[in-house]
Amino acid sequence: MINLKNIHKSFKNQVVLNGCNLSAQLGDLVHISGPNGSGKSTLLFIIAGLLEADEGSMHFDNPVNIGALIENPEFADYSTIKDNLSYLLKLKNQVDETYAVELCRNFNLDYYDKKVIKNFSVGMKQKVGIIQAIMEDQNLVLLDEPTRGLDDESKEVFVNLINEMTSKTKATVIITSHDEIVGLNYTSSYRLDAGQIIELQS
Ligand SMILES: Nc1ncnc2c1ncn2[C@@H]1O[C@H](COP(=O)(O)OP(=O)(O)OP(=O)(O)O)[C@@H](O)[C@H]1O
Ligand SMILES: [Mg+2]
């Protein structure tokens, strides 16, 4: 599904990624841990195509449909959940909102809420960020610190959703976090260390 070879990335003269290798298949649930500033978000931005690597290669099996929540979710702040999500669905020529509505309900949000996103709480925004990354059945899902700001009930909803998605081999999911997210059935765990992805023994 995805194969990264020897990815390098520096900002000015700071080397952040120094030869990262990673490969994952459909159904894999990959965890990449690492302390603040280790390059987790940088790596996901590169995989998502939002940042260019200085060196290395990246190969995807076709066709790839990437869903991503990296750092803070970004929305049209003065619009509602429905306006934001239906806009994103239309970009992918998808008209069926059923799954987005269902995901909102699972996360205790109302798809038809009249409130604009600007007035949402941090956790509410984060949940809409997770929903947009998975609502189109994207087959490569990149989630950066996804449970940040989520209450315990929402964390459980998240964990069950991701475990189910990957067990049905519908997607490859890559999650980065500096702490543990309890309950996720990772198929592999790595640590970003000195700019390299080191596999951890399970
Ligand atoms: N656009 C940029 N310009 C300059 N330096 C950057 C830029 N983006 C990231 N960096 C630097 O790259 C390093 C890695 O940053 P990154 O955001 O990838 O870390 P992280 O592992 O996601 O950290 P955190 O756990 O705090 O989110 C940091 O030292 C950061 O300052
Ligand atoms: Mg980060």
XYZ file of C-alpha atoms and ligand atoms in Angstrom:
234
model
C 0.000 0.000 0.000
C 2.703 2.447 1.008
C 6.445 2.226 0.816
C 8.830 4.942 1.994
C 12.536 4.668 1.351
C 15.290 6.771 2.788
C 13.235 9.925 3.405
C 15.293 12.949 4.430
C 13.987 16.324 5.487
C 15.800 19.313 6.943
C 14.582 22.778 7.842
C 17.434 25.205 7.153
C 20.321 23.339 8.770
C 18.229 21.284 11.203
C 18.009 17.654 10.121
C 14.581 16.339 11.151
C 14.204 13.138 9.125
C 17.424 11.342 8.388
C 16.667 8.281 6.279
C 13.183 7.064 7.187
C 11.944 3.733 5.839
C 8.433 2.409 6.284
C 6.118 0.049 4.521
C 2.535 -0.864 5.340
C -0.263 -2.850 3.735
C -4.044 -2.599 3.732
C -5.296 -3.666 7.147
C -2.166 -2.477 8.922
C -2.547 -0.229 11.926
C 0.799 1.451 12.426
C 1.871 3.440 15.450
C 4.740 5.893 15.337
C 5.702 7.384 18.675
C 8.291 9.985 19.463
C 8.775 12.971 21.741
C 7.828 16.570 20.903
C 9.873 17.809 17.996
C 10.981 14.358 16.803
C 9.410 14.821 13.358
C 6.099 12.939 13.580
C 3.982 15.671 12.000
C 6.690 16.410 9.429
C 6.670 12.748 8.368
C 2.878 12.694 7.989
C 2.889 15.968 6.026
C 5.366 14.360 3.620
C 3.281 11.173 3.259
C 0.176 13.312 2.636
C 2.002 15.231 -0.086
C 1.699 18.516 1.787
C 5.452 18.843 2.243
C 8.233 17.734 -0.043
C 11.041 15.463 1.141
C 14.603 16.542 0.321
C 15.582 13.019 -0.604
C 14.104 9.538 -0.787
C 11.204 7.851 -2.499
C 7.590 7.241 -1.723
C 5.481 4.656 -3.501
C 1.736 4.030 -3.199
C -0.219 1.172 -4.663
C -2.914 2.676 -6.853
C -5.436 4.032 -6.372
C -4.740 5.737 -3.065
C -7.274 7.968 -1.356
C -5.645 9.727 1.578
C -7.531 10.965 4.618
C -5.491 13.025 7.035
C -5.701 14.893 10.292
C -2.295 16.439 10.903
C -1.736 18.902 13.741
C -4.871 21.050 14.055
C -7.981 20.372 12.003
C -8.723 23.188 9.586
C -12.215 24.099 8.491
C -14.223 26.915 7.030
C -14.696 28.339 10.525
C -17.837 30.309 9.867
C -19.664 27.303 8.420
C -21.436 24.368 10.047
C -20.398 20.703 10.232
C -22.745 19.832 7.372
C -21.445 22.653 5.148
C -17.824 21.650 5.772
C -18.261 17.897 5.411
C -20.644 17.969 2.455
C -18.221 20.307 0.666
C -15.372 17.820 1.189
C -17.577 14.933 0.025
C -18.515 16.813 -3.144
C -14.841 17.390 -3.939
C -14.578 13.598 -4.207
C -17.818 13.380 -6.200
C -19.531 11.737 -3.288
C -23.120 12.737 -2.590
C -24.055 10.202 0.067
C -23.813 11.860 3.482
C -25.127 8.820 5.401
C -21.778 7.664 6.767
C -20.751 11.199 7.800
C -24.068 11.603 9.631
C -23.558 8.249 11.364
C -19.982 9.084 12.389
C -21.144 12.371 13.894
C -23.833 10.561 15.856
C -21.281 8.024 17.134
C -19.083 10.873 18.330
C -21.979 12.634 20.014
C -22.085 15.419 17.421
C -25.054 16.563 15.377
C -24.326 16.693 11.642
C -27.159 19.213 11.290
C -25.993 21.441 14.168
C -26.620 25.084 13.225
C -23.603 26.228 15.246
C -20.604 27.290 13.165
C -17.337 25.396 13.720
C -15.625 28.511 15.048
C -17.802 28.168 18.151
C -17.023 24.484 18.727
C -14.975 23.269 21.660
C -11.458 21.924 21.042
C -12.611 18.301 21.405
C -15.603 18.853 19.112
C -13.340 20.286 16.395
C -10.925 17.386 16.822
C -13.759 14.902 16.324
C -14.878 16.630 13.109
C -11.213 16.434 12.048
C -11.201 12.664 12.623
C -14.524 12.254 10.818
C -13.357 14.062 7.662
C -10.284 11.808 7.539
C -12.332 8.595 7.433
C -15.813 9.468 6.129
C -15.029 8.720 2.465
C -13.669 5.278 3.279
C -10.197 6.610 2.488
C -7.757 3.727 2.168
C -4.731 5.495 3.653
C -5.546 7.347 6.855
C -2.961 9.545 8.589
C -3.822 10.651 12.113
C -1.520 12.883 14.126
C -2.231 12.826 17.873
C -5.859 11.938 17.057
C -7.155 11.606 20.615
C -5.866 14.998 21.733
C -8.748 16.778 23.474
C -11.139 13.806 23.319
C -13.110 12.711 26.371
C -12.975 9.048 27.480
C -16.193 8.084 25.715
C -15.043 9.596 22.424
C -11.635 7.908 22.759
C -13.428 4.581 23.038
C -15.556 5.333 19.963
C -12.366 6.251 18.101
C -10.497 3.106 19.156
C -13.386 0.824 18.155
C -13.795 2.542 14.791
C -10.125 2.293 13.883
C -9.811 -1.321 15.046
C -12.841 -2.233 12.939
C -11.633 -0.346 9.850
C -8.275 -2.064 9.871
C -9.612 -5.517 10.756
C -11.787 -5.344 7.641
C -8.582 -4.461 5.715
C -10.357 -1.470 4.263
C -7.527 0.896 5.082
C -3.959 1.383 6.164
C -3.979 3.607 9.226
C -0.879 5.401 10.488
C -1.187 7.011 13.895
C 1.435 9.205 15.504
C 1.373 10.132 19.160
C 3.819 10.848 21.922
C 1.708 8.866 24.396
C -0.125 5.576 24.297
C -3.701 5.325 22.997
C -5.153 2.439 24.969
C -6.944 -0.329 23.078
C -5.724 0.130 19.509
C -4.749 -3.192 17.901
C -1.521 -2.054 16.288
C 0.006 -4.412 13.774
C 3.355 -2.653 14.115
C 4.886 -0.027 16.354
C 7.776 2.270 15.601
C 9.598 5.077 17.282
C 11.049 8.147 15.613
C 14.520 8.400 17.009
C 17.249 10.731 15.747
C 15.355 11.139 12.476
C 14.928 7.438 11.820
C 11.984 5.062 12.173
C 12.971 2.277 14.544
C 10.727 -0.795 14.850
C 9.703 -1.649 18.398
C 9.259 -5.273 19.449
C 5.686 -6.020 20.484
N 8.073 24.660 8.696
C 9.088 24.471 9.548
N 10.154 25.310 9.541
C 11.196 25.109 10.381
N 11.268 24.108 11.264
C 10.238 23.243 11.315
C 9.091 23.378 10.471
N 8.243 22.363 10.733
C 8.807 21.646 11.720
N 10.013 22.163 12.068
C 10.939 21.630 13.087
O 11.080 20.232 12.864
C 11.148 19.521 14.093
C 10.085 18.432 14.074
O 8.810 19.056 14.124
P 7.479 18.215 14.093
O 6.359 19.169 14.170
O 7.506 17.283 12.945
O 7.603 17.375 15.460
P 6.540 16.439 16.195
O 7.212 15.128 16.458
O 5.289 16.425 15.402
O 6.332 17.191 17.580
P 5.023 17.333 18.527
O 4.941 16.071 19.353
O 5.328 18.522 19.375
O 3.828 17.547 17.646
C 10.984 20.571 15.196
O 12.248 20.912 15.685
C 10.361 21.752 14.484
O 10.722 22.969 15.066
Mg 3.389 17.109 15.824
